[in-house]
Amino acid sequence: REQARLRGSVVEEDTEEWQKEPSFAGLERVGGVDLSYPKGDDSRACASLVVLSFPALEVLYEDCRMVAVSAPYVAGFLAFREVPFLVEAVQRLQQEEPRLKPQVWHVSVSRVAKNLLQVDGLVRDELHREQIRSLQREGDMFPLTGASGRVLGMVSCEDYNNSSKPLYVSVGHRVCLETAVCLVKSCCRYRIPEPIRQVHKQRAEAGGG
């Protein structure tokens, strides 16, 4: 019921002035959050948050803390296990450096991912693999259409170290899918958006997996 309520409150349209500008003029800060676990231990996790400038993508703020995770893992309900720790990190940012509050958040896995999230009938079948193989050049993409007929996201070809690999981007809150794809590309120095890459780098340095 809570998932249905939250899903119904998502606004899949652009609502900010900076989103109307091709170069995203007016966008000054982007953030990234993620939770990761040390190998072989799912009772502890590293809750990481970074804030970067835009368009320079320079790190302005970092927060990385080990937390005790008590809620069990249940497939499809990962947010109930992990989001409270990420909310706490965001609240610390608001208390310590309110002027650095991001205008956009990149969230690992649920909004931008390197692998297909299998929901609404989406499966990594031969058809999907054939579509992936059709991505020949950087910038090539195709829509992810669920069994309901709804377009859930886009699969984009990203070229990193001469190896073209797909990146999955889904619609966000108060940002349409087209803008989300353009924004992700604007934040990429490598395969994944820089806010998420910096979060991964931060957790690795902290020993969070």
PDB file of C-alpha atoms in Angstrom, residues 67-180:
ATOM      1  CA  VAL A  67      25.461   1.965   9.881  1.00  0.00           C
ATOM      2  CA  ALA A  68      23.868  -1.085  11.505  1.00  0.00           C
ATOM      3  CA  VAL A  69      21.140  -2.616   9.327  1.00  0.00           C
ATOM      4  CA  SER A  70      18.462  -4.578  11.173  1.00  0.00           C
ATOM      5  CA  ALA A  71      15.558  -4.756   8.714  1.00  0.00           C
ATOM      6  CA  PRO A  72      15.540  -8.018   6.719  1.00  0.00           C
ATOM      7  CA  TYR A  73      16.107  -8.110   2.984  1.00  0.00           C
ATOM      8  CA  VAL A  74      12.866  -8.717   1.089  1.00  0.00           C
ATOM      9  CA  ALA A  75      12.923  -8.694  -2.719  1.00  0.00           C
ATOM     10  CA  GLY A  76      10.987  -5.697  -4.047  1.00  0.00           C
ATOM     11  CA  PHE A  77      11.062  -3.878  -0.704  1.00  0.00           C
ATOM     12  CA  LEU A  78      14.704  -2.818  -0.577  1.00  0.00           C
ATOM     13  CA  ALA A  79      13.821   0.845  -0.001  1.00  0.00           C
ATOM     14  CA  PHE A  80      12.230   0.055   3.369  1.00  0.00           C
ATOM     15  CA  ARG A  81      15.548  -1.493   4.454  1.00  0.00           C
ATOM     16  CA  GLU A  82      17.913   1.166   3.112  1.00  0.00           C
ATOM     17  CA  VAL A  83      16.246   4.547   2.533  1.00  0.00           C
ATOM     18  CA  PRO A  84      16.074   5.626   6.226  1.00  0.00           C
ATOM     19  CA  PHE A  85      19.891   5.741   6.359  1.00  0.00           C
ATOM     20  CA  LEU A  86      20.065   7.804   3.175  1.00  0.00           C
ATOM     21  CA  VAL A  87      17.427  10.177   4.540  1.00  0.00           C
ATOM     22  CA  GLU A  88      19.576  10.652   7.642  1.00  0.00           C
ATOM     23  CA  ALA A  89      22.540  11.540   5.417  1.00  0.00           C
ATOM     24  CA  VAL A  90      20.444  14.110   3.556  1.00  0.00           C
ATOM     25  CA  GLN A  91      19.253  15.571   6.860  1.00  0.00           C
ATOM     26  CA  ARG A  92      22.866  15.924   8.051  1.00  0.00           C
ATOM     27  CA  LEU A  93      23.685  17.797   4.866  1.00  0.00           C
ATOM     28  CA  GLN A  94      20.744  20.147   5.415  1.00  0.00           C
ATOM     29  CA  GLN A  95      21.877  20.816   8.980  1.00  0.00           C
ATOM     30  CA  GLU A  96      25.609  21.187   8.267  1.00  0.00           C
ATOM     31  CA  GLU A  97      25.666  22.817   4.819  1.00  0.00           C
ATOM     32  CA  PRO A  98      22.148  23.927   3.812  1.00  0.00           C
ATOM     33  CA  ARG A  99      23.533  26.136   1.036  1.00  0.00           C
ATOM     34  CA  LEU A 100      24.866  23.007  -0.704  1.00  0.00           C
ATOM     35  CA  LYS A 101      21.487  21.286  -1.049  1.00  0.00           C
ATOM     36  CA  PRO A 102      21.441  19.628  -4.515  1.00  0.00           C
ATOM     37  CA  GLN A 103      18.820  20.541  -7.073  1.00  0.00           C
ATOM     38  CA  VAL A 104      19.018  17.012  -8.471  1.00  0.00           C
ATOM     39  CA  TRP A 105      19.675  13.678  -6.764  1.00  0.00           C
ATOM     40  CA  HIS A 106      21.176  10.655  -8.518  1.00  0.00           C
ATOM     41  CA  VAL A 107      20.183   7.447  -6.759  1.00  0.00           C
ATOM     42  CA  SER A 108      22.132   4.278  -7.500  1.00  0.00           C
ATOM     43  CA  VAL A 109      20.156   1.274  -8.844  1.00  0.00           C
ATOM     44  CA  SER A 110      16.612   2.638  -8.557  1.00  0.00           C
ATOM     45  CA  ARG A 111      17.001   5.504 -11.021  1.00  0.00           C
ATOM     46  CA  VAL A 112      20.297   4.977 -12.831  1.00  0.00           C
ATOM     47  CA  ALA A 113      21.748   1.475 -13.101  1.00  0.00           C
ATOM     48  CA  LYS A 114      24.172  -0.709 -15.051  1.00  0.00           C
ATOM     49  CA  ASN A 115      21.784  -3.697 -15.045  1.00  0.00           C
ATOM     50  CA  LEU A 116      18.137  -4.259 -15.858  1.00  0.00           C
ATOM     51  CA  LEU A 117      15.724  -4.027 -12.934  1.00  0.00           C
ATOM     52  CA  GLN A 118      13.151  -6.725 -13.680  1.00  0.00           C
ATOM     53  CA  VAL A 119       9.756  -5.106 -13.030  1.00  0.00           C
ATOM     54  CA  ASP A 120       6.458  -4.904 -14.950  1.00  0.00           C
ATOM     55  CA  GLY A 121       7.350  -7.910 -17.069  1.00  0.00           C
ATOM     56  CA  LEU A 122      10.808  -6.681 -18.078  1.00  0.00           C
ATOM     57  CA  VAL A 123      13.186  -9.605 -18.460  1.00  0.00           C
ATOM     58  CA  ARG A 124      16.728 -10.068 -19.720  1.00  0.00           C
ATOM     59  CA  ASP A 125      15.565 -12.373 -22.532  1.00  0.00           C
ATOM     60  CA  GLU A 126      16.876 -12.854 -26.089  1.00  0.00           C
ATOM     61  CA  LEU A 127      14.842  -9.901 -27.386  1.00  0.00           C
ATOM     62  CA  HIS A 128      16.401  -7.634 -24.775  1.00  0.00           C
ATOM     63  CA  ARG A 129      19.880  -8.950 -25.541  1.00  0.00           C
ATOM     64  CA  GLU A 130      19.279  -8.321 -29.259  1.00  0.00           C
ATOM     65  CA  GLN A 131      18.237  -4.742 -28.479  1.00  0.00           C
ATOM     66  CA  ILE A 132      21.425  -4.305 -26.434  1.00  0.00           C
ATOM     67  CA  ARG A 133      23.493  -5.625 -29.344  1.00  0.00           C
ATOM     68  CA  SER A 134      21.830  -3.038 -31.605  1.00  0.00           C
ATOM     69  CA  LEU A 135      23.452  -0.243 -29.578  1.00  0.00           C
ATOM     70  CA  GLN A 136      26.460   0.398 -31.754  1.00  0.00           C
ATOM     71  CA  ARG A 137      27.496   3.981 -31.018  1.00  0.00           C
ATOM     72  CA  GLU A 138      27.565   6.274 -28.011  1.00  0.00           C
ATOM     73  CA  GLY A 139      24.205   8.018 -27.840  1.00  0.00           C
ATOM     74  CA  ASP A 140      22.214   5.098 -29.325  1.00  0.00           C
ATOM     75  CA  MET A 141      19.228   4.199 -27.144  1.00  0.00           C
ATOM     76  CA  PHE A 142      15.895   2.396 -27.009  1.00  0.00           C
ATOM     77  CA  PRO A 143      12.880   2.604 -24.654  1.00  0.00           C
ATOM     78  CA  LEU A 144      12.119   0.059 -21.944  1.00  0.00           C
ATOM     79  CA  THR A 145       8.442  -0.826 -22.302  1.00  0.00           C
ATOM     80  CA  GLY A 146       6.800  -2.909 -19.569  1.00  0.00           C
ATOM     81  CA  ALA A 147       4.061  -5.517 -19.935  1.00  0.00           C
ATOM     82  CA  SER A 148       1.552  -2.775 -19.073  1.00  0.00           C
ATOM     83  CA  GLY A 149       2.607  -0.873 -22.200  1.00  0.00           C
ATOM     84  CA  ARG A 150       4.129   1.905 -20.155  1.00  0.00           C
ATOM     85  CA  VAL A 151       7.599   3.219 -21.030  1.00  0.00           C
ATOM     86  CA  LEU A 152       9.579   2.776 -17.804  1.00  0.00           C
ATOM     87  CA  GLY A 153      12.918   4.107 -18.932  1.00  0.00           C
ATOM     88  CA  MET A 154      15.591   4.276 -21.596  1.00  0.00           C
ATOM     89  CA  VAL A 155      18.613   2.128 -22.309  1.00  0.00           C
ATOM     90  CA  SER A 156      21.503   4.254 -23.520  1.00  0.00           C
ATOM     91  CA  CYS A 157      24.822   3.221 -25.045  1.00  0.00           C
ATOM     92  CA  GLU A 158      27.806   4.576 -23.118  1.00  0.00           C
ATOM     93  CA  ASP A 159      31.358   4.244 -24.430  1.00  0.00           C
ATOM     94  CA  TYR A 160      34.015   3.754 -21.735  1.00  0.00           C
ATOM     95  CA  ASN A 161      37.538   2.437 -22.337  1.00  0.00           C
ATOM     96  CA  ASN A 162      36.522   1.502 -25.904  1.00  0.00           C
ATOM     97  CA  SER A 163      33.816  -0.816 -24.571  1.00  0.00           C
ATOM     98  CA  SER A 164      30.224   0.188 -25.305  1.00  0.00           C
ATOM     99  CA  LYS A 165      27.940  -0.886 -22.481  1.00  0.00           C
ATOM    100  CA  PRO A 166      24.302  -0.040 -21.685  1.00  0.00           C
ATOM    101  CA  LEU A 167      23.137   2.347 -18.996  1.00  0.00           C
ATOM    102  CA  TYR A 168      19.545   2.135 -17.716  1.00  0.00           C
ATOM    103  CA  VAL A 169      17.801   5.427 -16.889  1.00  0.00           C
ATOM    104  CA  SER A 170      14.273   5.619 -15.499  1.00  0.00           C
ATOM    105  CA  VAL A 171      12.002   8.588 -14.993  1.00  0.00           C
ATOM    106  CA  GLY A 172      12.444  10.590 -11.792  1.00  0.00           C
ATOM    107  CA  HIS A 173      10.258  12.765  -9.570  1.00  0.00           C
ATOM    108  CA  ARG A 174       9.573  16.188 -11.097  1.00  0.00           C
ATOM    109  CA  VAL A 175      11.657  15.365 -14.149  1.00  0.00           C
ATOM    110  CA  CYS A 176      10.463  13.782 -17.387  1.00  0.00           C
ATOM    111  CA  LEU A 177      12.272  10.850 -18.959  1.00  0.00           C
ATOM    112  CA  GLU A 178      13.767  12.898 -21.803  1.00  0.00           C
ATOM    113  CA  THR A 179      15.238  15.427 -19.378  1.00  0.00           C
ATOM    114  CA  ALA A 180      16.470  12.634 -17.078  1.00  0.00           C
TER     115      ALA A 180
END
